[in-house]
Coordinates of C-alpha atoms in Angstrom, one line a residue:
X1 CA -15.8 -37.3 84.6
X2 CA -19.0 -35.7 84.5
X3 CA -20.0 -33.4 87.7
X4 CA -21.8 -33.9 90.8
X5 CA -23.0 -30.4 90.7
X6 CA -26.7 -28.9 88.9
X7 CA -26.1 -26.4 86.8
X8 CA -28.2 -24.2 88.2
X9 CA -26.3 -24.4 91.2
X10 CA -23.7 -22.6 92.5
X11 CA -21.6 -21.7 89.6
X12 CA -17.8 -21.9 90.8
X13 CA -14.3 -20.5 89.8
X14 CA -12.6 -20.8 93.4
X15 CA -11.0 -24.1 94.8
X16 CA -10.8 -22.5 98.2
X17 CA -12.8 -23.1 100.6
X18 CA -14.8 -20.5 102.8
X19 CA -18.0 -20.1 105.3
X20 CA -21.2 -20.9 104.0
X21 CA -21.0 -22.3 100.3
X22 CA -17.4 -24.2 98.8
X23 CA -16.0 -21.9 96.6
X24 CA -18.3 -18.3 97.9
X25 CA -18.3 -15.6 100.6
X26 CA -21.7 -14.8 101.8
X27 CA -21.2 -10.3 99.8
X28 CA -20.1 -8.2 102.1
X29 CA -23.1 -5.0 102.3
X30 CA -19.8 -2.6 101.2
X31 CA -19.7 -4.6 98.1
X32 CA -23.2 -5.0 97.6
X33 CA -23.7 -0.6 98.3
X34 CA -21.1 -0.2 95.7
X35 CA -23.0 -3.2 92.4
X36 CA -26.2 -1.2 93.6
X37 CA -24.4 2.1 92.1
X38 CA -23.0 1.2 89.6
X39 CA -27.0 -0.3 88.8
X40 CA -28.2 2.6 89.5
X41 CA -25.5 4.2 86.9
X42 CA -27.2 1.7 84.0
X43 CA -30.6 2.2 84.8
X44 CA -30.0 5.9 84.8
X45 CA -28.7 6.1 81.2
X46 CA -31.9 3.8 80.2
X47 CA -33.6 7.2 82.5
X48 CA -32.7 9.9 80.8
X49 CA -33.7 8.4 77.4
X50 CA -37.2 7.8 78.8
X51 CA -36.9 11.5 79.5
X52 CA -35.5 12.2 76.2
X53 CA -39.0 10.7 74.0
X54 CA -41.4 12.2 76.8
X55 CA -39.7 15.2 76.2
X56 CA -39.4 14.7 72.4
X57 CA -43.0 13.8 72.8
X58 CA -44.6 17.4 74.3
X59 CA -44.4 15.6 77.6
X60 CA -41.7 16.9 80.6
X61 CA -41.7 15.6 84.3
X62 CA -41.9 17.9 86.2
X63 CA -43.0 22.0 86.7
X64 CA -43.8 23.3 83.7
X65 CA -44.5 26.9 82.6
X66 CA -46.2 28.8 85.0
X67 CA -44.3 26.4 88.4
X68 CA -47.8 24.0 87.4
X69 CA -47.0 20.9 87.8
X70 CA -47.7 18.2 84.9
X71 CA -48.9 14.9 86.7
X72 CA -49.7 13.2 83.4
X73 CA -46.6 13.3 81.8
X74 CA -44.7 12.1 86.0
X75 CA -47.5 9.2 86.6
X76 CA -46.4 8.4 82.9
X77 CA -42.1 8.2 83.7
X78 CA -43.0 6.8 87.5
X79 CA -44.9 3.7 85.2
X80 CA -42.4 3.4 82.4
X81 CA -39.9 3.4 85.0
X82 CA -40.8 0.8 86.9
X83 CA -41.3 -1.3 84.4
X84 CA -37.5 -0.9 83.6
X85 CA -36.4 -1.3 87.0
X86 CA -38.3 -4.6 87.5
X87 CA -37.4 -5.8 84.3
X88 CA -33.8 -5.2 84.5
X89 CA -34.0 -6.3 87.9
X90 CA -35.9 -9.6 87.5
X91 CA -34.5 -10.4 84.2
X92 CA -30.6 -10.1 85.2
X93 CA -31.2 -12.0 88.9
X94 CA -32.9 -14.6 86.1
X95 CA -31.1 -14.7 83.3
X96 CA -27.3 -14.1 84.6
X97 CA -28.1 -14.9 88.3
X98 CA -26.2 -11.3 88.6
X99 CA -27.1 -7.6 87.3
X100 CA -24.0 -5.8 85.9
X101 CA -22.9 -4.5 88.7
X102 CA -23.1 -7.6 91.1
X103 CA -20.8 -9.1 88.1
X104 CA -18.5 -6.6 88.5
X105 CA -17.3 -7.3 91.7
X106 CA -18.1 -11.2 90.8
X107 CA -21.3 -11.5 93.0
X108 CA -24.7 -13.9 92.4
X109 CA -27.7 -14.2 93.5
X110 CA -28.9 -18.1 94.3
X111 CA -32.4 -20.0 96.3
X112 CA -30.5 -19.4 99.9
X113 CA -31.8 -23.7 99.9
X114 CA -29.8 -24.6 97.8
X115 CA -28.0 -22.3 95.0
X116 CA -29.9 -22.2 92.7
X117 CA -31.0 -19.4 89.6
X118 CA -34.2 -17.7 91.2
X119 CA -37.3 -18.6 90.1
X120 CA -39.0 -15.5 88.2
X121 CA -42.0 -15.3 91.6
X122 CA -38.3 -15.7 93.3
X123 CA -36.1 -12.5 91.9
X124 CA -40.0 -10.5 91.4
X125 CA -40.2 -10.3 95.4
X126 CA -37.1 -9.8 96.1
X127 CA -37.6 -6.7 93.0
X128 CA -40.6 -6.1 95.8
X129 CA -39.0 -5.5 98.9
X130 CA -35.6 -3.8 97.4
X131 CA -37.3 -1.2 95.3
X132 CA -41.6 -1.3 95.6
X133 CA -41.2 1.2 98.1
X134 CA -38.2 3.7 96.8
X135 CA -40.1 3.5 93.8
X136 CA -44.4 4.4 96.2
X137 CA -42.0 7.6 96.9
X138 CA -40.6 7.9 93.5
X139 CA -44.3 8.3 93.3
X140 CA -46.2 10.0 94.9
X141 CA -43.9 12.4 96.1
X142 CA -44.8 15.0 94.0
X143 CA -48.1 14.9 96.4
X144 CA -48.7 17.3 98.9
X145 CA -48.1 17.0 102.1
X146 CA -48.0 12.8 101.7
X147 CA -45.2 12.7 99.5
X148 CA -42.4 14.4 102.3
X149 CA -44.3 11.6 105.0
X150 CA -43.4 8.2 102.7
X151 CA -40.2 9.5 101.2
X152 CA -39.2 9.7 105.6
X153 CA -40.8 6.7 105.1
X154 CA -38.6 5.0 102.9
X155 CA -36.1 6.3 104.3
X156 CA -36.6 4.4 107.6
X157 CA -37.0 1.2 105.9
X158 CA -33.9 1.4 103.6
X159 CA -32.1 1.8 106.6
X160 CA -34.1 -1.4 108.2
X161 CA -32.6 -3.0 105.0
X162 CA -29.2 -1.9 105.3
X163 CA -29.8 -3.2 109.5
X164 CA -31.2 -6.4 108.8
X165 CA -28.7 -6.9 106.0
X166 CA -25.5 -5.7 107.6
X167 CA -26.6 -8.0 111.5
X168 CA -27.2 -11.1 109.7
X169 CA -24.5 -14.1 109.4
X170 CA -25.5 -14.8 106.3
X171 CA -26.0 -11.3 105.2
X172 CA -29.2 -12.1 103.7
X173 CA -31.9 -8.5 104.2
X174 CA -35.1 -8.9 104.9
X175 CA -36.1 -8.6 101.0
X176 CA -33.2 -12.0 101.0
X177 CA -35.4 -13.5 103.3
X178 CA -38.4 -12.5 102.5
X179 CA -38.3 -14.0 98.6
X180 CA -36.1 -16.9 99.8
X181 CA -32.6 -15.7 98.8
X182 CA -28.5 -14.9 99.2
X183 CA -26.4 -13.1 97.1
X184 CA -22.6 -14.2 97.3
X185 CA -18.7 -13.7 96.0
X186 CA -16.6 -15.4 95.0
X187 CA -13.4 -16.2 96.8
X188 CA -10.2 -14.3 94.6
X189 CA -7.4 -16.5 95.2
X190 CA -4.1 -15.0 95.2

């Protein structure tokens, strides 16, 4: 007999009911942080490779001989890093509903209203709300005086994201409500 659930809705593995969506619970903050750490390690490999390529091309982001900062290399690294980060998260959320870190922990992200796979627009909004300020901070961190102020503002914003996620009954932080998304975790049946 056929399934009444559309193929783009939440992919259920266990049969146990849980609050929110049947077979799932809302993704809790500790698991989401661990998933982001794993994703950071995955992206770190790409960033090291980008740095090696730029170094081999004669560009090195950071201080050069005599203490001079190479702004061109830093800007190029930031732009490439921004593109790689956006591609990784947006592609993962729209194609497999989860990043590598989320998959390791049995989580996925979907449309908050019906559980369908995120559209590219939703994934882009979610990425901008989650990583846009940090990316801006990284690019402008080397600018005297303003860099430290921007870093402080981004730190406060990240605390706000953690707070808004922890306080929400559906564990939707600002970035989730902005993009109309929700993170869920499959219920483990012992």
